[in-house]
mmCIF file of C-alpha atoms and ligand atoms in Angstrom:
data_model
loop_
_atom_site.group_PDB
_atom_site.id
_atom_site.type_symbol
_atom_site.label_atom_id
_atom_site.label_comp_id
_atom_site.label_asym_id
_atom_site.label_seq_id
_atom_site.Cartn_x
_atom_site.Cartn_y
_atom_site.Cartn_z
ATOM 1 C CA UNK A 15 -0.182 0.080 -0.099
ATOM 2 C CA UNK A 16 1.066 3.510 -0.810
ATOM 3 C CA UNK A 17 1.688 5.476 2.274
ATOM 4 C CA UNK A 18 0.823 9.387 2.591
ATOM 5 C CA UNK A 19 3.080 10.922 5.254
ATOM 6 C CA UNK A 20 2.081 14.384 6.318
ATOM 7 C CA UNK A 21 4.102 16.615 8.592
ATOM 8 C CA UNK A 22 2.890 19.710 10.375
ATOM 9 C CA UNK A 23 3.712 21.670 13.235
ATOM 10 C CA UNK A 24 3.966 25.434 14.893
ATOM 11 C CA UNK A 25 5.756 27.810 12.372
ATOM 12 C CA UNK A 26 9.772 27.114 12.128
ATOM 13 C CA UNK A 27 10.046 23.917 14.451
ATOM 14 C CA UNK A 28 11.472 22.033 11.716
ATOM 15 C CA UNK A 29 8.542 20.694 9.326
ATOM 16 C CA UNK A 30 10.492 20.964 6.264
ATOM 17 C CA UNK A 31 13.320 19.469 7.571
ATOM 18 C CA UNK A 32 11.476 16.484 8.983
ATOM 19 C CA UNK A 33 9.453 15.828 5.684
ATOM 20 C CA UNK A 34 12.768 16.158 3.791
ATOM 21 C CA UNK A 35 14.531 13.765 5.821
ATOM 22 C CA UNK A 36 11.730 11.224 5.649
ATOM 23 C CA UNK A 37 11.451 11.902 2.026
ATOM 24 C CA UNK A 38 15.318 10.960 1.789
ATOM 25 C CA UNK A 39 15.272 8.037 3.865
ATOM 26 C CA UNK A 40 12.584 6.608 1.400
ATOM 27 C CA UNK A 41 14.273 7.140 -1.323
ATOM 28 C CA UNK A 42 17.387 5.632 -0.041
ATOM 29 C CA UNK A 43 15.449 2.405 1.151
ATOM 30 C CA UNK A 44 14.652 1.911 -2.652
ATOM 31 C CA UNK A 45 10.879 2.965 -2.194
ATOM 32 C CA UNK A 46 9.887 5.298 -5.138
ATOM 33 C CA UNK A 47 9.408 8.524 -3.449
ATOM 34 C CA UNK A 48 7.377 12.194 -4.067
ATOM 35 C CA UNK A 49 7.873 15.125 -1.627
ATOM 36 C CA UNK A 50 5.609 17.853 -2.325
ATOM 37 C CA UNK A 51 5.617 21.161 -1.297
ATOM 38 C CA UNK A 52 3.445 23.643 -0.533
ATOM 39 C CA UNK A 53 4.973 26.834 0.263
ATOM 40 C CA UNK A 54 5.858 29.198 -1.956
ATOM 41 C CA UNK A 55 9.285 30.176 -0.327
ATOM 42 C CA UNK A 56 10.461 27.287 -1.539
ATOM 43 C CA UNK A 57 11.922 25.994 1.616
ATOM 44 C CA UNK A 58 11.939 22.324 0.663
ATOM 45 C CA UNK A 59 14.107 22.653 -2.597
ATOM 46 C CA UNK A 60 16.731 25.020 -0.305
ATOM 47 C CA UNK A 61 16.595 22.091 2.435
ATOM 48 C CA UNK A 62 17.368 19.497 -0.173
ATOM 49 C CA UNK A 63 20.172 21.715 -1.871
ATOM 50 C CA UNK A 64 18.390 21.814 -5.105
ATOM 51 C CA UNK A 65 16.633 24.249 -7.295
ATOM 52 C CA UNK A 66 13.210 22.888 -8.444
ATOM 53 C CA UNK A 67 10.994 23.500 -11.950
ATOM 54 C CA UNK A 68 7.431 23.463 -11.115
ATOM 55 C CA UNK A 69 7.321 19.734 -12.574
ATOM 56 C CA UNK A 70 8.282 17.046 -10.229
ATOM 57 C CA UNK A 71 11.565 16.452 -10.837
ATOM 58 C CA UNK A 72 14.300 13.748 -9.861
ATOM 59 C CA UNK A 73 16.880 15.414 -7.054
ATOM 60 C CA UNK A 74 18.261 12.678 -6.292
ATOM 61 C CA UNK A 75 17.979 8.479 -7.042
ATOM 62 C CA UNK A 76 14.409 7.572 -6.604
ATOM 63 C CA UNK A 77 13.732 10.920 -4.820
ATOM 64 C CA UNK A 78 11.256 13.319 -6.566
ATOM 65 C CA UNK A 79 10.591 16.653 -5.929
ATOM 66 C CA UNK A 80 7.191 18.398 -6.795
ATOM 67 C CA UNK A 81 6.838 22.350 -6.144
ATOM 68 C CA UNK A 82 3.328 22.865 -6.710
ATOM 69 C CA UNK A 83 2.909 26.354 -8.526
ATOM 70 C CA UNK A 84 -0.385 26.935 -7.556
ATOM 71 C CA UNK A 85 -1.059 29.777 -9.823
ATOM 72 C CA UNK A 86 -0.299 27.323 -12.732
ATOM 73 C CA UNK A 87 -2.352 24.585 -11.059
ATOM 74 C CA UNK A 88 -5.216 27.163 -10.623
ATOM 75 C CA UNK A 89 -5.365 28.151 -14.127
ATOM 76 C CA UNK A 90 -5.278 24.884 -15.387
ATOM 77 C CA UNK A 91 -7.761 22.960 -13.195
ATOM 78 C CA UNK A 92 -10.159 26.094 -12.032
ATOM 79 C CA UNK A 93 -9.766 28.543 -14.795
ATOM 80 C CA UNK A 94 -13.691 28.869 -15.125
ATOM 81 C CA UNK A 95 -13.935 29.792 -11.454
ATOM 82 C CA UNK A 96 -11.211 32.426 -11.526
ATOM 83 C CA UNK A 97 -12.718 33.812 -14.491
ATOM 84 C CA UNK A 98 -15.970 33.971 -12.827
ATOM 85 C CA UNK A 99 -14.867 35.764 -9.758
ATOM 86 C CA UNK A 100 -12.398 37.966 -11.381
ATOM 87 C CA UNK A 101 -15.401 39.375 -13.778
ATOM 88 C CA UNK A 102 -17.749 39.377 -10.783
ATOM 89 C CA UNK A 103 -15.174 41.482 -8.817
ATOM 90 C CA UNK A 104 -14.669 44.131 -11.761
ATOM 91 C CA UNK A 105 -18.579 44.171 -11.933
ATOM 92 C CA UNK A 106 -18.924 45.049 -8.782
ATOM 93 C CA UNK A 107 -16.169 47.935 -9.231
ATOM 94 C CA UNK A 108 -13.634 45.823 -7.516
ATOM 95 C CA UNK A 109 -9.823 46.094 -8.911
ATOM 96 C CA UNK A 110 -8.691 43.287 -10.633
ATOM 97 C CA UNK A 111 -5.825 43.110 -8.350
ATOM 98 C CA UNK A 112 -8.680 42.082 -5.670
ATOM 99 C CA UNK A 113 -9.424 39.361 -7.834
ATOM 100 C CA UNK A 114 -5.836 38.000 -8.290
ATOM 101 C CA UNK A 115 -5.781 38.479 -4.173
ATOM 102 C CA UNK A 116 -8.389 35.574 -4.219
ATOM 103 C CA UNK A 117 -5.781 33.003 -4.859
ATOM 104 C CA UNK A 118 -3.275 33.958 -2.001
ATOM 105 C CA UNK A 119 -6.260 33.447 0.619
ATOM 106 C CA UNK A 120 -5.008 31.652 3.407
ATOM 107 C CA UNK A 121 -5.131 28.232 2.706
ATOM 108 C CA UNK A 122 -5.632 28.462 -0.720
ATOM 109 C CA UNK A 123 -2.269 27.694 -1.898
ATOM 110 C CA UNK A 124 -2.228 24.845 0.228
ATOM 111 C CA UNK A 125 -5.509 23.633 -0.880
ATOM 112 C CA UNK A 126 -4.616 23.445 -4.781
ATOM 113 C CA UNK A 127 -1.025 21.826 -3.894
ATOM 114 C CA UNK A 128 -3.081 18.992 -2.030
ATOM 115 C CA UNK A 129 -5.562 18.770 -5.088
ATOM 116 C CA UNK A 130 -2.245 18.092 -7.140
ATOM 117 C CA UNK A 131 -1.680 15.304 -4.947
ATOM 118 C CA UNK A 132 -4.577 13.721 -5.534
ATOM 119 C CA UNK A 133 -3.415 13.740 -9.145
ATOM 120 C CA UNK A 134 -0.413 11.660 -7.906
ATOM 121 C CA UNK A 135 -2.188 9.383 -5.839
ATOM 122 C CA UNK A 136 -4.197 8.517 -8.696
ATOM 123 C CA UNK A 137 -1.496 7.704 -10.822
ATOM 124 C CA UNK A 138 -0.429 5.072 -8.417
ATOM 125 C CA UNK A 139 3.205 5.383 -9.365
ATOM 126 C CA UNK A 140 4.932 6.360 -5.839
ATOM 127 C CA UNK A 141 5.556 4.035 -2.833
ATOM 128 C CA UNK A 142 5.533 6.807 -0.439
ATOM 129 C CA UNK A 143 4.370 10.605 -0.470
ATOM 130 C CA UNK A 144 5.717 13.108 1.736
ATOM 131 C CA UNK A 145 3.932 16.635 1.861
ATOM 132 C CA UNK A 146 5.263 19.338 3.644
ATOM 133 C CA UNK A 147 2.092 21.042 5.144
ATOM 134 C CA UNK A 148 1.455 24.300 6.512
ATOM 135 C CA UNK A 149 1.604 25.094 10.364
ATOM 136 C CA UNK A 150 -0.699 23.895 12.661
ATOM 137 C CA UNK A 151 -2.473 22.126 10.408
ATOM 138 C CA UNK A 152 -4.846 24.779 9.356
ATOM 139 C CA UNK A 153 -5.623 23.682 5.884
ATOM 140 C CA UNK A 154 -6.463 19.830 6.984
ATOM 141 C CA UNK A 155 -9.190 21.549 9.001
ATOM 142 C CA UNK A 156 -10.315 23.111 6.093
ATOM 143 C CA UNK A 157 -10.677 19.885 4.174
ATOM 144 C CA UNK A 158 -13.281 19.064 6.794
ATOM 145 C CA UNK A 159 -15.629 21.817 5.561
ATOM 146 C CA UNK A 160 -16.835 20.500 2.443
ATOM 147 C CA UNK A 161 -17.696 17.329 4.211
ATOM 148 C CA UNK A 162 -19.965 19.143 6.105
ATOM 149 C CA UNK A 163 -21.418 20.895 3.051
ATOM 150 C CA UNK A 164 -21.673 17.737 1.228
ATOM 151 C CA UNK A 165 -25.265 16.925 2.459
ATOM 152 C CA UNK A 166 -26.336 20.349 1.586
ATOM 153 C CA UNK A 167 -24.684 20.714 -1.573
ATOM 154 C CA UNK A 168 -26.076 17.392 -2.737
ATOM 155 C CA UNK A 169 -29.137 18.147 -1.750
ATOM 156 C CA UNK A 170 -29.844 21.916 -2.752
ATOM 157 C CA UNK A 171 -27.357 21.933 -5.997
ATOM 158 C CA UNK A 172 -29.423 20.359 -8.718
ATOM 159 C CA UNK A 173 -32.785 22.602 -7.115
ATOM 160 C CA UNK A 174 -30.655 25.332 -7.025
ATOM 161 C CA UNK A 175 -29.235 24.968 -10.401
ATOM 162 C CA UNK A 176 -32.505 24.705 -11.749
ATOM 163 C CA UNK A 177 -33.425 27.813 -9.719
ATOM 164 C CA UNK A 178 -30.504 29.732 -10.964
ATOM 165 C CA UNK A 179 -31.285 28.833 -14.606
ATOM 166 C CA UNK A 180 -34.685 30.352 -14.175
ATOM 167 C CA UNK A 181 -33.698 33.429 -12.162
ATOM 168 C CA UNK A 182 -30.869 34.542 -13.904
ATOM 169 C CA UNK A 183 -31.939 36.884 -15.977
ATOM 170 C CA UNK A 184 -33.868 38.866 -13.363
ATOM 171 C CA UNK A 185 -30.991 38.449 -10.981
ATOM 172 C CA UNK A 186 -28.826 40.227 -13.791
ATOM 173 C CA UNK A 187 -31.507 43.072 -13.902
ATOM 174 C CA UNK A 188 -31.907 43.772 -10.539
ATOM 175 C CA UNK A 189 -28.266 42.902 -8.934
ATOM 176 C CA UNK A 190 -26.693 43.913 -11.984
ATOM 177 C CA UNK A 191 -23.988 41.574 -11.301
ATOM 178 C CA UNK A 192 -23.582 38.153 -13.701
ATOM 179 C CA UNK A 193 -24.781 34.764 -12.186
ATOM 180 C CA UNK A 194 -22.751 32.139 -12.712
ATOM 181 C CA UNK A 195 -23.165 30.266 -16.201
ATOM 182 C CA UNK A 196 -23.278 26.198 -15.906
ATOM 183 C CA UNK A 197 -19.792 25.753 -16.859
ATOM 184 C CA UNK A 198 -18.702 27.720 -13.575
ATOM 185 C CA UNK A 199 -21.220 25.598 -11.464
ATOM 186 C CA UNK A 200 -19.849 22.824 -12.852
ATOM 187 C CA UNK A 201 -16.233 23.851 -11.863
ATOM 188 C CA UNK A 202 -17.507 24.530 -8.597
ATOM 189 C CA UNK A 203 -18.954 21.142 -8.063
ATOM 190 C CA UNK A 204 -15.980 19.626 -9.606
ATOM 191 C CA UNK A 205 -13.761 21.526 -6.907
ATOM 192 C CA UNK A 206 -16.107 20.102 -4.091
ATOM 193 C CA UNK A 207 -15.735 17.020 -5.261
ATOM 194 C CA UNK A 208 -12.185 17.350 -5.500
ATOM 195 C CA UNK A 209 -11.700 18.529 -2.220
ATOM 196 C CA UNK A 210 -13.627 15.534 -0.916
ATOM 197 C CA UNK A 211 -11.417 13.137 -2.646
ATOM 198 C CA UNK A 212 -8.417 14.735 -1.050
ATOM 199 C CA UNK A 213 -9.849 14.438 2.483
ATOM 200 C CA UNK A 214 -10.525 10.977 2.032
ATOM 201 C CA UNK A 215 -7.211 10.509 0.690
ATOM 202 C CA UNK A 216 -5.503 12.236 3.493
ATOM 203 C CA UNK A 217 -7.667 10.446 5.982
ATOM 204 C CA UNK A 218 -7.501 6.921 4.341
ATOM 205 C CA UNK A 219 -5.850 3.923 5.556
ATOM 206 C CA UNK A 220 -2.217 4.856 4.038
ATOM 207 C CA UNK A 221 -2.144 8.241 5.120
ATOM 208 C CA UNK A 222 -0.651 9.483 8.253
ATOM 209 C CA UNK A 223 0.116 12.826 10.036
ATOM 210 C CA UNK A 224 3.292 13.117 11.872
ATOM 211 C CA UNK A 225 2.965 15.895 14.552
ATOM 212 C CA UNK A 226 6.741 18.062 14.687
ATOM 213 C CA UNK A 227 7.263 20.375 17.736
ATOM 214 C CA UNK A 228 10.105 21.782 20.173
ATOM 215 C CA UNK A 229 10.489 21.042 23.457
ATOM 216 C CA UNK A 230 9.252 24.271 24.885
ATOM 217 C CA UNK A 231 5.785 25.030 26.765
ATOM 218 C CA UNK A 232 3.982 27.014 24.325
ATOM 219 C CA UNK A 233 4.771 24.789 20.958
ATOM 220 C CA UNK A 234 3.730 21.988 22.993
ATOM 221 C CA UNK A 235 0.506 23.414 24.192
ATOM 222 C CA UNK A 236 -0.187 24.189 20.378
ATOM 223 C CA UNK A 237 0.653 20.456 19.602
ATOM 224 C CA UNK A 238 -1.814 19.287 21.968
ATOM 225 C CA UNK A 239 -4.316 21.242 20.452
ATOM 226 C CA UNK A 240 -3.497 20.369 17.096
ATOM 227 C CA UNK A 241 -3.662 16.643 18.037
ATOM 228 C CA UNK A 242 -7.112 16.841 19.539
ATOM 229 C CA UNK A 243 -8.172 18.573 16.149
ATOM 230 C CA UNK A 244 -6.764 16.651 13.836
ATOM 231 C CA UNK A 245 -8.632 13.546 15.300
ATOM 232 C CA UNK A 246 -11.809 15.309 15.491
ATOM 233 C CA UNK A 247 -11.485 15.870 12.037
ATOM 234 C CA UNK A 248 -10.708 12.054 10.852
ATOM 235 C CA UNK A 249 -6.980 12.191 10.518
ATOM 236 C CA UNK A 250 -4.847 9.618 11.866
ATOM 237 C CA UNK A 251 -1.631 10.746 13.615
ATOM 238 C CA UNK A 252 0.886 8.203 13.751
ATOM 239 C CA UNK A 253 3.908 9.899 15.663
ATOM 240 C CA UNK A 254 5.347 12.834 17.338
ATOM 241 C CA UNK A 255 8.648 14.282 16.346
ATOM 242 C CA UNK A 256 10.299 16.529 18.729
ATOM 243 C CA UNK A 257 13.248 18.691 17.223
ATOM 244 C CA UNK A 258 16.384 20.494 18.252
ATOM 245 C CA UNK A 259 16.886 18.917 21.517
ATOM 246 C CA UNK A 260 20.188 19.954 23.106
ATOM 247 C CA UNK A 261 22.616 17.225 23.449
ATOM 248 C CA UNK A 262 22.996 16.732 27.466
ATOM 249 C CA UNK A 263 26.708 17.459 28.723
ATOM 250 C CA UNK A 264 28.928 20.713 29.105
ATOM 251 C CA UNK A 265 29.522 23.012 32.288
ATOM 252 C CA UNK A 266 28.010 25.966 30.521
ATOM 253 C CA UNK A 267 25.143 27.185 32.696
ATOM 254 C CA UNK A 268 23.116 28.562 29.861
ATOM 255 C CA UNK A 269 23.085 25.356 28.388
ATOM 256 C CA UNK A 270 22.592 23.138 31.507
ATOM 257 C CA UNK A 271 19.281 25.130 31.880
ATOM 258 C CA UNK A 272 18.051 24.828 28.522
ATOM 259 C CA UNK A 273 18.987 21.029 29.108
ATOM 260 C CA UNK A 274 16.971 20.672 32.248
ATOM 261 C CA UNK A 275 13.888 22.639 30.758
ATOM 262 C CA UNK A 276 13.978 20.683 27.597
ATOM 263 C CA UNK A 277 14.237 17.327 29.706
ATOM 264 C CA UNK A 278 11.032 18.250 31.463
ATOM 265 C CA UNK A 279 8.863 19.246 28.715
ATOM 266 C CA UNK A 280 10.232 15.933 26.947
ATOM 267 C CA UNK A 281 8.511 13.742 29.512
ATOM 268 C CA UNK A 282 5.351 15.896 29.344
ATOM 269 C CA UNK A 283 5.181 15.261 25.894
ATOM 270 C CA UNK A 284 5.690 11.538 26.229
ATOM 271 C CA UNK A 285 3.039 11.407 28.800
ATOM 272 C CA UNK A 286 0.633 13.578 26.857
ATOM 273 C CA UNK A 287 1.137 11.871 23.482
ATOM 274 C CA UNK A 288 1.461 8.174 24.561
ATOM 275 C CA UNK A 289 0.970 5.634 22.839
ATOM 276 C CA UNK A 290 2.266 7.376 19.972
ATOM 277 C CA UNK A 291 5.924 7.151 19.134
ATOM 278 C CA UNK A 292 7.954 10.170 20.019
ATOM 279 C CA UNK A 293 11.096 10.172 17.955
ATOM 280 C CA UNK A 294 13.749 13.179 19.056
ATOM 281 C CA UNK A 295 16.118 14.859 16.330
ATOM 282 C CA UNK A 296 19.342 16.631 18.480
ATOM 283 C CA UNK A 297 19.753 20.595 17.765
ATOM 284 C CA UNK A 298 22.703 20.172 15.535
ATOM 285 C CA UNK A 299 25.759 22.291 15.034
ATOM 286 C CA UNK A 300 24.832 23.318 11.632
ATOM 287 C CA UNK A 301 21.559 23.369 9.442
ATOM 288 C CA UNK A 302 20.785 20.135 7.846
ATOM 289 C CA UNK A 303 20.841 20.881 4.435
ATOM 290 C CA UNK A 304 21.427 18.417 1.422
ATOM 291 C CA UNK A 305 20.524 14.825 0.675
ATOM 292 C CA UNK A 306 23.503 13.428 3.289
ATOM 293 C CA UNK A 307 22.827 15.792 6.029
ATOM 294 C CA UNK A 308 19.071 14.735 5.799
ATOM 295 C CA UNK A 309 19.831 11.359 5.879
ATOM 296 C CA UNK A 310 21.595 11.503 9.326
ATOM 297 C CA UNK A 311 18.745 13.559 10.626
ATOM 298 C CA UNK A 312 16.399 10.922 9.150
ATOM 299 C CA UNK A 313 18.543 8.133 11.090
ATOM 300 C CA UNK A 314 18.643 10.189 14.325
ATOM 301 C CA UNK A 315 14.834 10.525 14.331
ATOM 302 C CA UNK A 316 13.562 7.414 13.453
ATOM 303 C CA UNK A 317 16.275 5.174 15.268
ATOM 304 C CA UNK A 318 15.293 1.358 15.106
ATOM 305 C CA UNK A 319 11.455 2.393 14.206
ATOM 306 C CA UNK A 320 10.507 1.792 10.370
ATOM 307 C CA UNK A 321 8.819 5.125 9.409
ATOM 308 C CA UNK A 322 7.033 3.416 6.288
ATOM 309 C CA UNK A 323 5.696 0.218 8.323
ATOM 310 C CA UNK A 324 1.999 0.054 7.375
ATOM 311 C CA UNK A 325 -0.163 1.769 9.624
ATOM 312 C CA UNK A 326 -1.604 -0.089 12.551
ATOM 313 C CA UNK A 327 -3.900 2.738 14.106
ATOM 314 C CA UNK A 328 -7.609 2.459 14.373
ATOM 315 C CA UNK A 329 -9.239 5.206 12.207
ATOM 316 C CA UNK A 330 -10.147 8.071 14.835
ATOM 317 C CA UNK A 331 -14.176 7.089 14.012
ATOM 318 C CA UNK A 332 -15.609 3.826 14.085
ATOM 319 C CA UNK A 333 -19.207 2.236 14.805
ATOM 320 C CA UNK A 334 -18.788 -0.848 17.103
ATOM 321 C CA UNK A 335 -20.777 -4.017 16.444
ATOM 322 C CA UNK A 336 -22.913 -2.961 19.335
ATOM 323 C CA UNK A 337 -23.679 0.245 17.601
ATOM 324 C CA UNK A 338 -21.675 2.656 19.583
ATOM 325 C CA UNK A 339 -20.350 5.434 18.036
ATOM 326 C CA UNK A 340 -16.442 6.039 18.852
ATOM 327 C CA UNK A 341 -14.550 9.156 18.215
ATOM 328 C CA UNK A 342 -10.940 9.496 19.368
ATOM 329 C CA UNK A 343 -10.447 12.687 20.871
ATOM 330 C CA UNK A 344 -7.029 12.507 22.736
ATOM 331 C CA UNK A 345 -6.299 15.447 25.038
ATOM 332 C CA UNK A 346 -9.848 16.755 24.766
ATOM 333 C CA UNK A 347 -11.480 18.264 28.227
ATOM 334 C CA UNK A 348 -14.656 17.273 28.962
ATOM 335 C CA UNK A 349 -16.051 21.112 29.287
ATOM 336 C CA UNK A 350 -14.883 21.456 25.661
ATOM 337 C CA UNK A 351 -16.823 18.945 24.251
ATOM 338 C CA UNK A 352 -20.521 19.306 23.308
ATOM 339 C CA UNK A 353 -22.862 17.430 21.208
ATOM 340 C CA UNK A 354 -25.917 18.242 19.064
ATOM 341 C CA UNK A 355 -28.089 15.976 16.840
ATOM 342 C CA UNK A 356 -29.615 17.657 13.914
ATOM 343 C CA UNK A 357 -31.735 14.891 11.681
ATOM 344 C CA UNK A 358 -29.198 12.459 10.987
ATOM 345 C CA UNK A 359 -26.225 14.705 11.505
ATOM 346 C CA UNK A 360 -24.196 14.457 14.500
ATOM 347 C CA UNK A 361 -22.954 17.687 15.535
ATOM 348 C CA UNK A 362 -19.409 17.465 17.723
ATOM 349 C CA UNK A 363 -17.654 20.968 19.207
ATOM 350 C CA UNK A 364 -14.317 20.684 20.477
ATOM 351 C CA UNK A 365 -13.789 24.142 22.002
ATOM 352 C CA UNK A 366 -13.762 26.264 18.773
ATOM 353 C CA UNK A 367 -13.756 23.329 16.085
ATOM 354 C CA UNK A 368 -17.236 21.589 15.021
ATOM 355 C CA UNK A 369 -17.373 18.648 12.837
ATOM 356 C CA UNK A 370 -20.535 17.791 11.542
ATOM 357 C CA UNK A 371 -20.718 13.798 11.318
ATOM 358 C CA UNK A 372 -22.999 12.446 8.547
ATOM 359 C CA UNK A 373 -24.032 9.522 10.757
ATOM 360 C CA UNK A 374 -24.007 6.132 8.939
ATOM 361 C CA UNK A 375 -27.452 4.746 7.672
ATOM 362 C CA UNK A 376 -27.684 2.096 10.706
ATOM 363 C CA UNK A 377 -27.613 4.994 13.444
ATOM 364 C CA UNK A 378 -29.299 7.931 11.424
ATOM 365 C CA UNK A 379 -32.844 6.939 12.579
ATOM 366 C CA UNK A 380 -31.639 6.226 16.344
ATOM 367 C CA UNK A 381 -32.095 8.745 18.803
ATOM 368 C CA UNK A 382 -28.513 9.232 20.964
ATOM 369 C CA UNK A 383 -29.062 7.542 24.631
ATOM 370 C CA UNK A 384 -25.983 8.855 26.258
ATOM 371 C CA UNK A 385 -22.654 10.020 25.228
ATOM 372 C CA UNK A 386 -19.281 10.176 27.504
ATOM 373 C CA UNK A 387 -15.753 11.376 26.903
ATOM 374 C CA UNK A 388 -13.771 8.562 28.667
ATOM 375 C CA UNK A 389 -10.009 7.812 27.777
ATOM 376 C CA UNK A 390 -9.591 9.985 24.921
ATOM 377 C CA UNK A 391 -12.748 8.562 23.228
ATOM 378 C CA UNK A 392 -16.162 10.158 22.843
ATOM 379 C CA UNK A 393 -18.603 7.562 23.382
ATOM 380 C CA UNK A 394 -22.004 7.784 21.951
ATOM 381 C CA UNK A 395 -24.549 5.424 22.486
ATOM 382 C CA UNK A 396 -28.014 4.902 20.734
ATOM 383 C CA UNK A 397 -31.212 3.754 21.789
ATOM 384 C CA UNK A 398 -32.124 0.541 20.059
ATOM 385 C CA UNK A 399 -35.423 1.106 18.384
ATOM 386 C CA UNK A 400 -35.923 3.637 15.202
ATOM 387 C CA UNK A 401 -37.192 7.032 16.228
ATOM 388 C CA UNK A 402 -40.926 7.955 15.376
ATOM 389 C CA UNK A 403 -40.685 11.399 14.511
HETATM 390 N N1 ATP B 522 17.857 20.011 14.286
HETATM 391 C C1 ATP B 522 18.050 20.938 13.890
HETATM 392 N N2 ATP B 522 19.362 21.257 14.220
HETATM 393 C C2 ATP B 522 19.889 22.515 13.643
HETATM 394 N N3 ATP B 522 19.146 23.164 12.606
HETATM 395 C C3 ATP B 522 18.049 22.731 12.445
HETATM 396 C C4 ATP B 522 17.352 21.447 12.967
HETATM 397 N N4 ATP B 522 15.973 21.682 12.583
HETATM 398 C C5 ATP B 522 15.799 22.294 11.673
HETATM 399 N N5 ATP B 522 16.952 23.455 11.705
HETATM 400 C C6 ATP B 522 16.802 24.532 10.650
HETATM 401 O O1 ATP B 522 16.299 25.617 11.189
HETATM 402 C C7 ATP B 522 15.455 26.465 10.011
HETATM 403 C C8 ATP B 522 13.711 26.156 10.057
HETATM 404 O O2 ATP B 522 13.457 24.502 9.959
HETATM 405 P P1 ATP B 522 12.531 24.218 8.799
HETATM 406 O O3 ATP B 522 12.124 24.997 7.966
HETATM 407 O O4 ATP B 522 12.616 22.637 8.961
HETATM 408 O O5 ATP B 522 11.254 24.728 9.791
HETATM 409 P P2 ATP B 522 9.444 24.794 9.322
HETATM 410 O O6 ATP B 522 8.961 24.244 10.300
HETATM 411 O O7 ATP B 522 9.293 24.004 7.943
HETATM 412 O O8 ATP B 522 9.632 26.342 9.083
HETATM 413 P P3 ATP B 522 7.985 26.921 8.494
HETATM 414 O O9 ATP B 522 7.245 27.046 9.489
HETATM 415 O O10 ATP B 522 8.649 28.412 7.940
HETATM 416 O O11 ATP B 522 7.873 26.474 7.198
HETATM 417 C C9 ATP B 522 15.938 25.651 8.875
HETATM 418 O O12 ATP B 522 17.231 26.790 8.433
HETATM 419 C C10 ATP B 522 16.436 24.373 9.268
HETATM 420 O O13 ATP B 522 18.004 24.105 8.437
HETATM 421 MG MG1 MG B 523 8.687 24.593 6.327
#
């Protein structure tokens, strides 16, 4: 089974380094490896010590780098949507520049890169695909949105489309703006479907997220929240990577204090994230750049563990044979979890995050009996009979 490994974490902690190191190890293990970058700063190419074009190119034996050119990908795949928004903006008297800015909305770049990833996955060419993600998994959470919209879109779109066609001339006269043509609506549907497919891929059995952090209080606090939210949205996290760990030793009091403080945080990380494996990378005396330095980082990081072993962790969401719904919510506090039922959907709020779960057919008509948060799992039980309302 081909594997998709996503690296995320707070800004600057070493995501790109960890992703590149993992990709180099994979290629050197003889696995056909693609590493995808979503960031326009080209730091993945810099880290690998290469200059990358916009097409996937082989940068070391068996290692291919795809630095996604988001503007081009957008033109190619979603040109209709782009033209439409551009036209609409102009009609509304907004600058052309604003229309261009649409494509640099937060997350847009990465979403486009992930859509490209889907093309690669379809090709079935790669044993391992490594993705250097944006900080704090913002985009991965964003991908849960189409899931929530799906239900509505599926139900509303066909009707909405008919309505739109009938009303178009009227809207045009009254509002003096263009109404999307079928072609644009079609592109919208295609985008929506694409997002669902990407999400399916990234939450699928071959995919896992690796959470990168440094042993510091602020970073740790954010990593804990990221773990909870990723799980809420159905992503499997399979390892935690602690980067920039000061090697012990030396008489310098400044260094001794750092070593002691980090040791405390590392113990806490181990406790917080158990049973996830914790891999550590020492703070090196130089930036690890180029395949050899990265391979050394990779070896230090994974030690004896096999970074590409088939995943064993259960998916975060499952229905037990007894008809209980189990949703892994590691590190969530009882007070921040809320549950609501709306028709055949279950709405789960954790702090400021919300997931709208379409219940499987077997549970959709059964009222919720009770729900508890226990040992990192939200456990929802349903009444045995169907409801009459
Ligand atoms: N263990 C380490 N020892 C020394 N330098 C490191 C180590 N890990 C990363 N670096 C260096 O720290 C810098 C930031 O690392 P990196 O680019 O991997 O972080 P990032 O999380 O991808 O950052 P961003 O959020 O900006 O994408 C780079 O210059 C990298 O070479
Ligand atoms: Mg980076």
